[in-house]
Coordinates of C-alpha atoms (C1' of nucleotides) in Angstrom, one line a residue:
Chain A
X266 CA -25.3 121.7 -23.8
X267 CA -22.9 124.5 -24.3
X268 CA -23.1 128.2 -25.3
X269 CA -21.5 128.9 -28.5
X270 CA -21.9 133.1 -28.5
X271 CA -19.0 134.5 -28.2
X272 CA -20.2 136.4 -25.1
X273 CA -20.6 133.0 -23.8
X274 CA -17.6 131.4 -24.5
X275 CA -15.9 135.0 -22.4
X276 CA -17.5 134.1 -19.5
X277 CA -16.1 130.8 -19.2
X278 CA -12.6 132.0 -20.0
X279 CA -12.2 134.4 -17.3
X280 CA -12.1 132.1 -14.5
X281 CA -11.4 134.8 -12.0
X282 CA -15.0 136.6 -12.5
X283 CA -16.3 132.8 -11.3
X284 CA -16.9 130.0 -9.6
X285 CA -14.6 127.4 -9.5
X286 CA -15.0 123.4 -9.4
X287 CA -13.5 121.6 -6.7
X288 CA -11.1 119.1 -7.3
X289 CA -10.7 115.5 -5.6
X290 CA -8.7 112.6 -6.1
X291 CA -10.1 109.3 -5.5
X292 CA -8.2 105.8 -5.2
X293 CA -9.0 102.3 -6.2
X294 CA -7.3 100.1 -3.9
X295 CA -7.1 96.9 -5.8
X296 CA -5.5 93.3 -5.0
X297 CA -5.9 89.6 -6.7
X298 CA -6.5 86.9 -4.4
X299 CA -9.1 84.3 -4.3
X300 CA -9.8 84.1 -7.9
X301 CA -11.1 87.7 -8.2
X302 CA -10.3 91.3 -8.0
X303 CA -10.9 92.9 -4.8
X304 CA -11.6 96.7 -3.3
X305 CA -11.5 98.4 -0.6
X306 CA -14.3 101.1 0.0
X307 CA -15.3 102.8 3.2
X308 CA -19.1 104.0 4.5
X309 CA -20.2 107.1 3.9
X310 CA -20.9 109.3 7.3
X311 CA -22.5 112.2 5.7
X312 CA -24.7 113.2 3.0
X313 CA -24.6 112.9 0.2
X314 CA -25.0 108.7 -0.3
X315 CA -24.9 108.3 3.8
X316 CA -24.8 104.7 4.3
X317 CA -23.5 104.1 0.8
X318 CA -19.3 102.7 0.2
X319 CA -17.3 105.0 -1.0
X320 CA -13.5 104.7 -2.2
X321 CA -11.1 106.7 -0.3
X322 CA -10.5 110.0 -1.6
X323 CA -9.7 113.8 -0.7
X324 CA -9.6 117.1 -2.1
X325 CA -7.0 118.6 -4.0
X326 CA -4.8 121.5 -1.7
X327 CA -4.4 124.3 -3.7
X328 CA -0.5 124.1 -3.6
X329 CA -0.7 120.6 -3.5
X330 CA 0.0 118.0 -6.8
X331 CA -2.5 115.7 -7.9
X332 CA -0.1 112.7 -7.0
X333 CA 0.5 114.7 -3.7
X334 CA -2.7 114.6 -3.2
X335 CA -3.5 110.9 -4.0
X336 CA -0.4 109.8 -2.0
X337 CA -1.6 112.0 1.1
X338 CA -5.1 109.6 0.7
X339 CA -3.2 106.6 0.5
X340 CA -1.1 107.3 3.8
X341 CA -3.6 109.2 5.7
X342 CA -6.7 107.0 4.9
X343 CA -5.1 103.4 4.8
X344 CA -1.9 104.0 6.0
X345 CA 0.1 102.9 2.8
X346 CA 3.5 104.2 1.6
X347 CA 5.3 103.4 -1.6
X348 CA 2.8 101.6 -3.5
X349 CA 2.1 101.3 -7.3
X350 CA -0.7 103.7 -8.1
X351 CA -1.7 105.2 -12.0
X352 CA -4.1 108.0 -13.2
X353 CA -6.9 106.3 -14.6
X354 CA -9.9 108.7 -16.1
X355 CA -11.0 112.2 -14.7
X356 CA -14.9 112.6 -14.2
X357 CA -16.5 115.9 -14.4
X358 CA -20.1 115.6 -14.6
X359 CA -21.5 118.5 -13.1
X360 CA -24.6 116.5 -11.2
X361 CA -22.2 113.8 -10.0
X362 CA -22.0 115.5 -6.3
X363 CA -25.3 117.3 -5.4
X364 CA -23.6 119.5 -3.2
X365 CA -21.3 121.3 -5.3
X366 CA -19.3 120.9 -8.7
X367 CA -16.7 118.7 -7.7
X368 CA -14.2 117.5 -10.5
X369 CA -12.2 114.3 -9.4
X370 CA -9.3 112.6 -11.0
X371 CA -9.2 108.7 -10.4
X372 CA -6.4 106.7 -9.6
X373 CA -5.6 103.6 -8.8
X374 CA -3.7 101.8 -6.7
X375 CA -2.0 98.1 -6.8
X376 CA -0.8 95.8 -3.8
X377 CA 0.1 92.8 -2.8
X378 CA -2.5 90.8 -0.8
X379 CA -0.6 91.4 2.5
X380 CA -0.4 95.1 2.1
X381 CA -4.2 95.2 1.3
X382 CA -5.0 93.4 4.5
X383 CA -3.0 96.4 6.2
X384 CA -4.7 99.0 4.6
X385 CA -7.8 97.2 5.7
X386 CA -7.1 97.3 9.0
X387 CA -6.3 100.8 8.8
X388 CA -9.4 102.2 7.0
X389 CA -12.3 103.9 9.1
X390 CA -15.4 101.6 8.5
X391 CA -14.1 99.8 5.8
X392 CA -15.9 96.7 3.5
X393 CA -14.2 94.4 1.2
X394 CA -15.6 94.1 -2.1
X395 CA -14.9 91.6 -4.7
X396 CA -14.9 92.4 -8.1
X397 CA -17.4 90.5 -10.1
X398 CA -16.7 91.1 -14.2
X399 CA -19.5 89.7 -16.0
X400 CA -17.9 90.5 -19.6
X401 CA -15.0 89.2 -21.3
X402 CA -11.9 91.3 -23.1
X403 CA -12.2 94.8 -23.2
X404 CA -15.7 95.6 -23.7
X405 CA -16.1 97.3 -20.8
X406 CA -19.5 97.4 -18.9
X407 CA -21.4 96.8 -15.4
X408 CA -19.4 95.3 -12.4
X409 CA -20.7 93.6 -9.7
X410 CA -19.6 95.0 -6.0
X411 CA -20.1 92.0 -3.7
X412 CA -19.7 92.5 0.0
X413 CA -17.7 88.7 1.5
X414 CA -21.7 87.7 1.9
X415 CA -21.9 88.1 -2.1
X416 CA -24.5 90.6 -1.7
X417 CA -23.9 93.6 -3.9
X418 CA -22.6 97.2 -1.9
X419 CA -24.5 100.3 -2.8
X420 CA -21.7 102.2 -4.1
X421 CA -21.6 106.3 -3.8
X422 CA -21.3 108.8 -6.8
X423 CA -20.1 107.4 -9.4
X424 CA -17.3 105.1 -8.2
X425 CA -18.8 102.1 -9.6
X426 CA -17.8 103.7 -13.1
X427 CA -14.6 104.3 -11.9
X428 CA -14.3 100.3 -11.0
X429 CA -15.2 99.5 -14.2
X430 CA -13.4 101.2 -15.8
X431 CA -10.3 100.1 -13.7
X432 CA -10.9 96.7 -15.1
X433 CA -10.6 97.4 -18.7
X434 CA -7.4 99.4 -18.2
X435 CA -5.8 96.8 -16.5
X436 CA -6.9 94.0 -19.2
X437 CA -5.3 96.6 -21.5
X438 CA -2.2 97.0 -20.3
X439 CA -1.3 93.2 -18.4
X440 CA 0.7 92.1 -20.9
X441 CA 2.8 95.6 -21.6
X442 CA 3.0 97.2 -17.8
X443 CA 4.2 95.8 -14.4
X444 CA 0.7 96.0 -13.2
X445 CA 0.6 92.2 -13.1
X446 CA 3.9 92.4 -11.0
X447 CA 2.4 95.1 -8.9
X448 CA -0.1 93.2 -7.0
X449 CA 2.5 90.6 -6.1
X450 CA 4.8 90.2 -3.1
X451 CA 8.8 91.3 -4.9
X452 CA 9.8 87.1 -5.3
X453 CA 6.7 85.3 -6.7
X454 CA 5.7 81.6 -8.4
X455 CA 5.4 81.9 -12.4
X456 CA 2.5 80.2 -11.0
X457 CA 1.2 83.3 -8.9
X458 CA 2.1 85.5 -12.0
X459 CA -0.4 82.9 -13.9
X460 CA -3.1 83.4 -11.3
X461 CA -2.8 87.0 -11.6
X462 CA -3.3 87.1 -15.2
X463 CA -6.2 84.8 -15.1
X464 CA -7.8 86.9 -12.2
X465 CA -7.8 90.3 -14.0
X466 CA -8.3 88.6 -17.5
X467 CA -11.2 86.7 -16.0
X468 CA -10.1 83.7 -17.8
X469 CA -7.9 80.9 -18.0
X470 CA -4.3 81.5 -19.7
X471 CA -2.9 78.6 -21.6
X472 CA 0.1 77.4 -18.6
X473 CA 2.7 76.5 -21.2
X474 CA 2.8 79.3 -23.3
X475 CA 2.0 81.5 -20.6
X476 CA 5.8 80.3 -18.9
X477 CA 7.7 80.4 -22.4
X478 CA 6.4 84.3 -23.2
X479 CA 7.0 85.5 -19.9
X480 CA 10.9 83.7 -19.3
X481 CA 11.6 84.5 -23.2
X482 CA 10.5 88.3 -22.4
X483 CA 13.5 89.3 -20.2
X484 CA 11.2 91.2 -17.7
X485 CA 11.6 89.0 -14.8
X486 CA 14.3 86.9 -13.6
X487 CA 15.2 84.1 -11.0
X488 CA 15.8 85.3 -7.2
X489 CA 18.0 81.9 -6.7
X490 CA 15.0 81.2 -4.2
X491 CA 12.3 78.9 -4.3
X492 CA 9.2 78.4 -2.2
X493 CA 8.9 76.3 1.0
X494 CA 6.5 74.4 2.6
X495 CA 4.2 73.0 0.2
X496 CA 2.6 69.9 -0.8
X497 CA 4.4 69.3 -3.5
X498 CA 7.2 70.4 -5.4
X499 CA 8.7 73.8 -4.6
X500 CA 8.9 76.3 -7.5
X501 CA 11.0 78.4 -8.2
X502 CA 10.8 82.4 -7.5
X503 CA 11.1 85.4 -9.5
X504 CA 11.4 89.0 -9.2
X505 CA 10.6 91.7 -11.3
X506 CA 13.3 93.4 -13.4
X507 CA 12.1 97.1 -13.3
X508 CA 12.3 98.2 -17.1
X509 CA 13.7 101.6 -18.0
X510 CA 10.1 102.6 -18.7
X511 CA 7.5 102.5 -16.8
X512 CA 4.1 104.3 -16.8
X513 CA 3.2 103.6 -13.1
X514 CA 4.5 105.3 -10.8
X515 CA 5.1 104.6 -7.1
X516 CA 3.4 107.2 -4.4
X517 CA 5.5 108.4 -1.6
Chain B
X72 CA 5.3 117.0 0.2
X73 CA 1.6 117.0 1.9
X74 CA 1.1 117.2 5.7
X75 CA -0.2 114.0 7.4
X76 CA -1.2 115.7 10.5
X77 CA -5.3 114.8 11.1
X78 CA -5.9 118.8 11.0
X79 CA -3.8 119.6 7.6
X80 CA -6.1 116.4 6.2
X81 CA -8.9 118.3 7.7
X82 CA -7.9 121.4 6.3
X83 CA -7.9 120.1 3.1
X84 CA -11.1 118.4 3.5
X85 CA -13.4 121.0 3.6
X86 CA -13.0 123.0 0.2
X87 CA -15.6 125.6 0.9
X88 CA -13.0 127.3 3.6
X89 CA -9.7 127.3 1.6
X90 CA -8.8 128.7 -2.6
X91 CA -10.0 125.9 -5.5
X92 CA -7.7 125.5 -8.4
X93 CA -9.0 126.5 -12.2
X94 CA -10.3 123.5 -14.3
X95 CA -9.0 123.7 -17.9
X96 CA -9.3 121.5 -20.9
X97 CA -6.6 121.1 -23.5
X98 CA -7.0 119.3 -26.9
X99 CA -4.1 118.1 -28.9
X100 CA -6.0 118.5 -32.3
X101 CA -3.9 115.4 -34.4
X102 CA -4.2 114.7 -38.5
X103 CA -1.5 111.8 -39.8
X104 CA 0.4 112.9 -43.5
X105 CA 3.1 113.1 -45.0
X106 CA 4.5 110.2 -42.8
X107 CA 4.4 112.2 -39.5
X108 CA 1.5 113.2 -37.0
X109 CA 0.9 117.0 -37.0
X110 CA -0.7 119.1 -34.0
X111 CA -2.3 122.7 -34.3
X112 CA -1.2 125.4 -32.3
X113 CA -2.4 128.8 -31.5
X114 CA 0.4 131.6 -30.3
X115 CA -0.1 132.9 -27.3
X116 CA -1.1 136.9 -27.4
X117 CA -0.3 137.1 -23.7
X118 CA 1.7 136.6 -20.4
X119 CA 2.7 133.7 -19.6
X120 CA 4.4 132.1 -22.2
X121 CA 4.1 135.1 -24.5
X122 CA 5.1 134.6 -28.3
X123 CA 4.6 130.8 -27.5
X124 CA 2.8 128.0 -29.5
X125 CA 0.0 126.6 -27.1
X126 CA -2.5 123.7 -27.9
X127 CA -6.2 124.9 -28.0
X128 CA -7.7 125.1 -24.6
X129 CA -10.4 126.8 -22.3
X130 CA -11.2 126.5 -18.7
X131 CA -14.4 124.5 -17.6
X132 CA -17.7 126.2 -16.7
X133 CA -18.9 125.4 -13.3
X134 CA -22.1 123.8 -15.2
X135 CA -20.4 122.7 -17.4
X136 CA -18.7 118.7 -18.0
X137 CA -15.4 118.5 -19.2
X138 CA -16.5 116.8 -22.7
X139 CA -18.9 120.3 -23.4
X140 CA -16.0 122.1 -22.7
X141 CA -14.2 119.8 -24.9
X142 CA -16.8 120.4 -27.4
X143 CA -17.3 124.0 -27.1
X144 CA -13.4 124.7 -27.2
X145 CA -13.3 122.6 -30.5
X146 CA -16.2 124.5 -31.9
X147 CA -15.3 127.6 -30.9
X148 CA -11.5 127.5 -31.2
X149 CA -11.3 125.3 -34.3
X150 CA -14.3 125.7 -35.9
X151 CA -14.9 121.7 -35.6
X152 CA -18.0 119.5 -34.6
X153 CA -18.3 115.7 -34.2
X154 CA -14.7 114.6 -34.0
X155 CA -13.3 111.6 -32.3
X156 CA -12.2 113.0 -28.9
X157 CA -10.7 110.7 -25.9
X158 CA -9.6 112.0 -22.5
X159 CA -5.8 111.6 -22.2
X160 CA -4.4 112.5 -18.9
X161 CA -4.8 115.0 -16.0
X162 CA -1.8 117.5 -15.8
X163 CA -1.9 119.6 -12.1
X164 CA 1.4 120.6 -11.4
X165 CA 1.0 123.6 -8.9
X166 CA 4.1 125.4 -10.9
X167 CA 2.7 124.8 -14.2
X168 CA 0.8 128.0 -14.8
X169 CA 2.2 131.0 -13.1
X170 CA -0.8 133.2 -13.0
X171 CA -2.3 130.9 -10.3
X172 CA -3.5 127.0 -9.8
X173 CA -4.4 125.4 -13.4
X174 CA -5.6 121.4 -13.7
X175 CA -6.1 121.0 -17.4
X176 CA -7.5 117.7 -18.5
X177 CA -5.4 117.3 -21.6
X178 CA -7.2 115.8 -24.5
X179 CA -6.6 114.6 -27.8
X180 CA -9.0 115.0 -31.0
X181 CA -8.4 113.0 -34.5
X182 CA -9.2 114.2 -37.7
X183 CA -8.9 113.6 -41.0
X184 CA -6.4 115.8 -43.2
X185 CA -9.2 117.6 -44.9
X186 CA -10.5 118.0 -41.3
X187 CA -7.3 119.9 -40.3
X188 CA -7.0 121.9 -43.2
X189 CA -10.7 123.1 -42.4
X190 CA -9.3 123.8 -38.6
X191 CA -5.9 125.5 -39.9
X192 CA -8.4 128.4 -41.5
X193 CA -10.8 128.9 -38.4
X194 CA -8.0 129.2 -35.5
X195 CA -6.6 132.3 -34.9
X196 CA -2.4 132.6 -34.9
X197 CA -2.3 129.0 -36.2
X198 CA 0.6 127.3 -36.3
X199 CA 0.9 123.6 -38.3
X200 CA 3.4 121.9 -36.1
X201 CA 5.1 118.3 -37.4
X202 CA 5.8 115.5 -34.6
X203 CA 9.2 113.8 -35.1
X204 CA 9.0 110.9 -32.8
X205 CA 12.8 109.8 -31.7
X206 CA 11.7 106.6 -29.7
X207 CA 10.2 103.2 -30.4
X208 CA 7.7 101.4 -29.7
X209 CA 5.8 102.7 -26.8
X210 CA 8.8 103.9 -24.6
X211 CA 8.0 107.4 -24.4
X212 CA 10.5 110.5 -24.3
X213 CA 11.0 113.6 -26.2
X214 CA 9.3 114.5 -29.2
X215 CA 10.3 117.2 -32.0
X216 CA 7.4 119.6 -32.6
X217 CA 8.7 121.5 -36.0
X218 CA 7.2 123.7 -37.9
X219 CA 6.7 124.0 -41.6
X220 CA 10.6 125.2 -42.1
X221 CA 11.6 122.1 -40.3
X222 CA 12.8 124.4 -36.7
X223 CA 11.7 123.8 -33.6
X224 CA 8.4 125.3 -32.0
X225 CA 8.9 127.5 -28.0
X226 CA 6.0 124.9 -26.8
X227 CA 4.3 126.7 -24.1
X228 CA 3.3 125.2 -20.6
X229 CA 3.0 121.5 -20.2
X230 CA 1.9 121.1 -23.6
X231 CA 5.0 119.3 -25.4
X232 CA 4.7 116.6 -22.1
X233 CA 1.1 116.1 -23.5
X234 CA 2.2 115.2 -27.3
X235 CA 4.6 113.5 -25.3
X236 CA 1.8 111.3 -23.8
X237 CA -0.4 111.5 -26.8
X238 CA 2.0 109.6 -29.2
X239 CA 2.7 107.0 -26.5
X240 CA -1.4 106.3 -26.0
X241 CA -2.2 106.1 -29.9
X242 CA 0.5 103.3 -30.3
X243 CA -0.6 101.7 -27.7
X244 CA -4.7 101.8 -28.8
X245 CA -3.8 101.5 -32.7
X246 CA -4.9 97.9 -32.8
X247 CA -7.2 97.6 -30.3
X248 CA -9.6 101.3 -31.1
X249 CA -10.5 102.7 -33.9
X250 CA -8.3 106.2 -33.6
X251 CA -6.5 104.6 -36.6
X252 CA -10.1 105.5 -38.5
X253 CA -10.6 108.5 -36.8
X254 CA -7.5 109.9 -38.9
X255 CA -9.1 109.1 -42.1
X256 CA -12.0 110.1 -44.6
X257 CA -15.1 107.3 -43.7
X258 CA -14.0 105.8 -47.5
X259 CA -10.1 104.9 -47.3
X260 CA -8.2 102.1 -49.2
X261 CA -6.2 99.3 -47.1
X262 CA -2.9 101.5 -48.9
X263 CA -4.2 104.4 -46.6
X264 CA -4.7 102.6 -43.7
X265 CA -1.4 101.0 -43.3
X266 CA 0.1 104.8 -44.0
X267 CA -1.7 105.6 -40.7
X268 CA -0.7 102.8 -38.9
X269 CA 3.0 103.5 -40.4
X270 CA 2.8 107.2 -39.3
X271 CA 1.6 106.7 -35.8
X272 CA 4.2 103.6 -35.1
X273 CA 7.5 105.1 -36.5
X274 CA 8.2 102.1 -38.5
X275 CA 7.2 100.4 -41.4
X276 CA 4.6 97.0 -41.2
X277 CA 4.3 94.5 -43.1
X278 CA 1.7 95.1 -46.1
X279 CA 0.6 91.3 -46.5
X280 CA -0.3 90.4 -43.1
X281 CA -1.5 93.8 -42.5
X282 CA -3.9 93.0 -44.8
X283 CA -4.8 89.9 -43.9
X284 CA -5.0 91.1 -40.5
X285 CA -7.2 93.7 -41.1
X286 CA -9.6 91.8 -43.6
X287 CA -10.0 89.0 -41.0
X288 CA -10.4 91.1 -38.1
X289 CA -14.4 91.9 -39.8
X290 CA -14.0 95.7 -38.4
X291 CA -13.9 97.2 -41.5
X292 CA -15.9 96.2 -44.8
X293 CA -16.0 96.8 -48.4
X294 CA -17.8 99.4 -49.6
X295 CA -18.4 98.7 -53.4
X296 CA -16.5 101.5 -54.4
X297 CA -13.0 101.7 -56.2
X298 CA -10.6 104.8 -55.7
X299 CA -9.9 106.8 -58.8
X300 CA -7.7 109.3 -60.8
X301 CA -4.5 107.5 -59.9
X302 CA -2.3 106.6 -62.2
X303 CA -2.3 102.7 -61.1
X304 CA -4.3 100.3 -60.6
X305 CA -7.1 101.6 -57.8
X306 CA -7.4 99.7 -54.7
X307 CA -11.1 98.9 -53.0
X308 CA -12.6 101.7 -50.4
X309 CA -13.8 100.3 -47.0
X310 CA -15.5 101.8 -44.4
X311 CA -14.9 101.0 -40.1
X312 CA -17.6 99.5 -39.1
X313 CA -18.5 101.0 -35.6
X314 CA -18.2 98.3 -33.5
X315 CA -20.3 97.7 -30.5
X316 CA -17.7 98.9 -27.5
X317 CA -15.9 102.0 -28.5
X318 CA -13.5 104.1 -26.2
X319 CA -13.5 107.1 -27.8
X320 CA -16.5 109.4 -28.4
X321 CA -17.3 112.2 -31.0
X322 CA -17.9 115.7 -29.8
X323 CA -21.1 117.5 -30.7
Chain C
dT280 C1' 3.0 99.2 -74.0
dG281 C1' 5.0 100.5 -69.5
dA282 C1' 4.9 102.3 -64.9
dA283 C1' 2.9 101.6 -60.7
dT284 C1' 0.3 99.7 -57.2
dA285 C1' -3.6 96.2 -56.0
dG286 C1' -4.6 91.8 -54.9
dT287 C1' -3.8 86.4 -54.7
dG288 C1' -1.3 82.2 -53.7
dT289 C1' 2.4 79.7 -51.7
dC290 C1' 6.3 78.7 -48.9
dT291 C1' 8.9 79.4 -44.5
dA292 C1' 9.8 81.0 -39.8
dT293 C1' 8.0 81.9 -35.5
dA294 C1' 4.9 81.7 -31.6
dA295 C1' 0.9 79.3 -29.3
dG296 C1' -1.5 75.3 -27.8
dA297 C1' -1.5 70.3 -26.6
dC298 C1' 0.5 66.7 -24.4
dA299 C1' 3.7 63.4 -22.6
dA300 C1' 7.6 62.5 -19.5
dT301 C1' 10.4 63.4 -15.8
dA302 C1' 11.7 66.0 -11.3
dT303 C1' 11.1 67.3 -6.6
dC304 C1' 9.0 68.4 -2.6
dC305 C1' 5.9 66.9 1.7
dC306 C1' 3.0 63.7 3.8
Chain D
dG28 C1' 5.6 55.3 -1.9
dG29 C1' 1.8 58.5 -3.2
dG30 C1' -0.1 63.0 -4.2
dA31 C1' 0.7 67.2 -6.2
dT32 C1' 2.8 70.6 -8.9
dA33 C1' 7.2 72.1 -11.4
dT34 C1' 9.9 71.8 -15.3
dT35 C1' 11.5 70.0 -19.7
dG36 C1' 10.9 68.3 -24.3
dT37 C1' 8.3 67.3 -28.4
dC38 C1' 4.6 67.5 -31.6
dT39 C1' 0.9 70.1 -33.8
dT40 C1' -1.4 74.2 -35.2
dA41 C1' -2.0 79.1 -36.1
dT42 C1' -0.1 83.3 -37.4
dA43 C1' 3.4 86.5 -39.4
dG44 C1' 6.8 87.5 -42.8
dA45 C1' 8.8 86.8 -47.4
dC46 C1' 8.2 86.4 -52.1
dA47 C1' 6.5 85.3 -56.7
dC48 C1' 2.9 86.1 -59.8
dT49 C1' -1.2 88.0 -61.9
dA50 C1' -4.6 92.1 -62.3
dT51 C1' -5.9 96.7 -63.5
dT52 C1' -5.7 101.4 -64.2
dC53 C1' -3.7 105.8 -66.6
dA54 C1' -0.2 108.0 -69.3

DNA sequence: TGAATAGTGTCTATAAGACAATATCCC
DNA sequence: GGGATATTGTCTTATAGACACTATTCA
């Protein structure tokens, strides 16, 4: 709890006189495939949680922007340009890192199944989690962290938090955001959009209603294209038309 | 733009050898009436932004968590307690404050219009400002911050980027969180309700399948009582029921 | 009694879900 | 041709909007 003197309340507004919290940023690296959400996370070296996954992150640079700062991860730590992140939540508890205060501001970050086997690649000790939701809608709670065994990571600070909430913004904002379009290659199936939407819903979506809402809403349109080389009838593709406004933003 | 050398990563890395930035906290204090959302501001007695309407705000102890300092500036600042409160977004800009390197965690609180009047009185250089919203739906973009004479307030910092944001998130939770409750009394008539839900969209809905919606929906429930003193025929009081999950939390 | 809004019932328009039928690819 | 999914069209059901009508309070 918190002082309430005046005297009190002075000594936390000169911030000069004292200690400052560092500030991180840490990324959620998310992709759909297989029927579930996954994430990539990478093993801690050092204490604190040595042993434990970790998703990538770095401090703030004191000239630096928090979206500098979370593209910087993204290129440095998995090698990734230009791909869809969002601010999600910024956690501040003051015992979340025992070796100092740090403050970090989560993000995260969308991409297409073939980027998110590069960033693999390109992450130092690096496990692939999938994303097990065990509630439905928005409600928001636990997460399950499988490693591809199925046997649940020990996850550092309080990044399994972040995950879930990560899940309940993106149920949120599917239906109003290009995240759904985000995490697919730019031409895409109506029925890859579908499997999208079921993946971070957790749930089946009803196929015919699903095609009419989407095709009625303006937001994507034919590339002329259609797919090749499958077992049965080629659909066609789509793109994304990118809307005048969009929350997400893409890092550099 | 960020280095991507391995030793500017490194340099970044280790935040015991190099400046931290401030941690602030910035609450957009929000009552809906008179058909428009209305802030409070607080002039600002000195450099930067001197002469210039600022939200409340304080910087973050180093053992303290963001939703104490939340707390404590609402307390302190405003004179408040036990408010609905929700983190909003994390500003960090490295030009945003002159003096030196400021992340604020911008927040928004919700009160009732009694609740603000209570706030107006306690915070020093007040100022009531009214949000005229010039976009629909959840598009985001500009937003009018008048005061009482209808003129435009100097909006100091960031600040008129977080209404900005504020407006945005509240359309976009109004039917799925209960910040449409937070902006009334705990007894309010269906009449009131849909003036909230009017105010916060912009736009007028309909009243019969508002009500209907609302009624069905089993979030909110009778409480026995009647309004009184109007001069027409008084409408049923009902009361939110918490519901299980809830976003937002209230402040101690 | 009249002004004003609350609350109820019914009809219509629109969107969602179900389902059947046809189309088109690869094997 | 057969298997598999795409795509189209129609029917049914649920929900939203429109509107008419009754109810209740105070001036």
């Amino acid at each position: 709890m918190s002082e309430s003197t005046e005297a009190a309340f002075l000594k936390n507004y000169n911030p000069e006189a004292f200690d400052r919290p560092s500030v991180a940023v840490d990324v959620a690296l998310l992709s759909a495939f297989d029927g579930a959400l996954h994430a990539l996370f990478s093993q801690r070296k050092d204490h604190p949680y040595c042993g434990d996954w970790a998703l990538p992150g770095g401090f703030v640079g004191i000239d630096e922007s928090i979206e500098d700062a979370v593209s910087r991860v993204l290129r440095v730590k998995a090698g990734l340009q230009d791909v869809y992140v969002e601010q999600l939540y910024t956690f501040g508890a003051p015992s979340r890192d025992p070796r100092m205060r740090i403050i970090t501001v989560a993000h995260y970050a969308l991409v297409p199944p073939a980027t998110f086997e590069q960033a693999k690649a390109a992450i130092d000790a690096v496990a692939v989690a999938r994303l097990g939701v065990t509630w439905a809608g928005e409600i928001g709670g636990p997460i399950d962290v499988l490693d591809p065994a199925g046997l649940p990571l020990k996850i550092a600070f309080d990044h399994s938090e972040i995950l879930q909430l990560v899940v309940k913004r993106l149920r949120g904002k599917l239906d109003y955001s290009p995240v759904g379009y985000a995490l697919l290659p730019a031409a895409f199936t109506l029925r890859a959009l579908q499997e999208v939407h079921e993946t971070i819903r957790g749930q089946r979506v009803n196929k015919d209603s699903f095609r009419r809402r989407l095709l009625a809403g303006g937001l994507i349109e034919t590339t002329g294209e259609r797919e090749h080389s499958t077992r049965h009838r080629p659909a066609a593709l789509y793109r994304f038309r990118h809307g005048p406004a969009e929350s997400g933003s893409f890092s550099g």
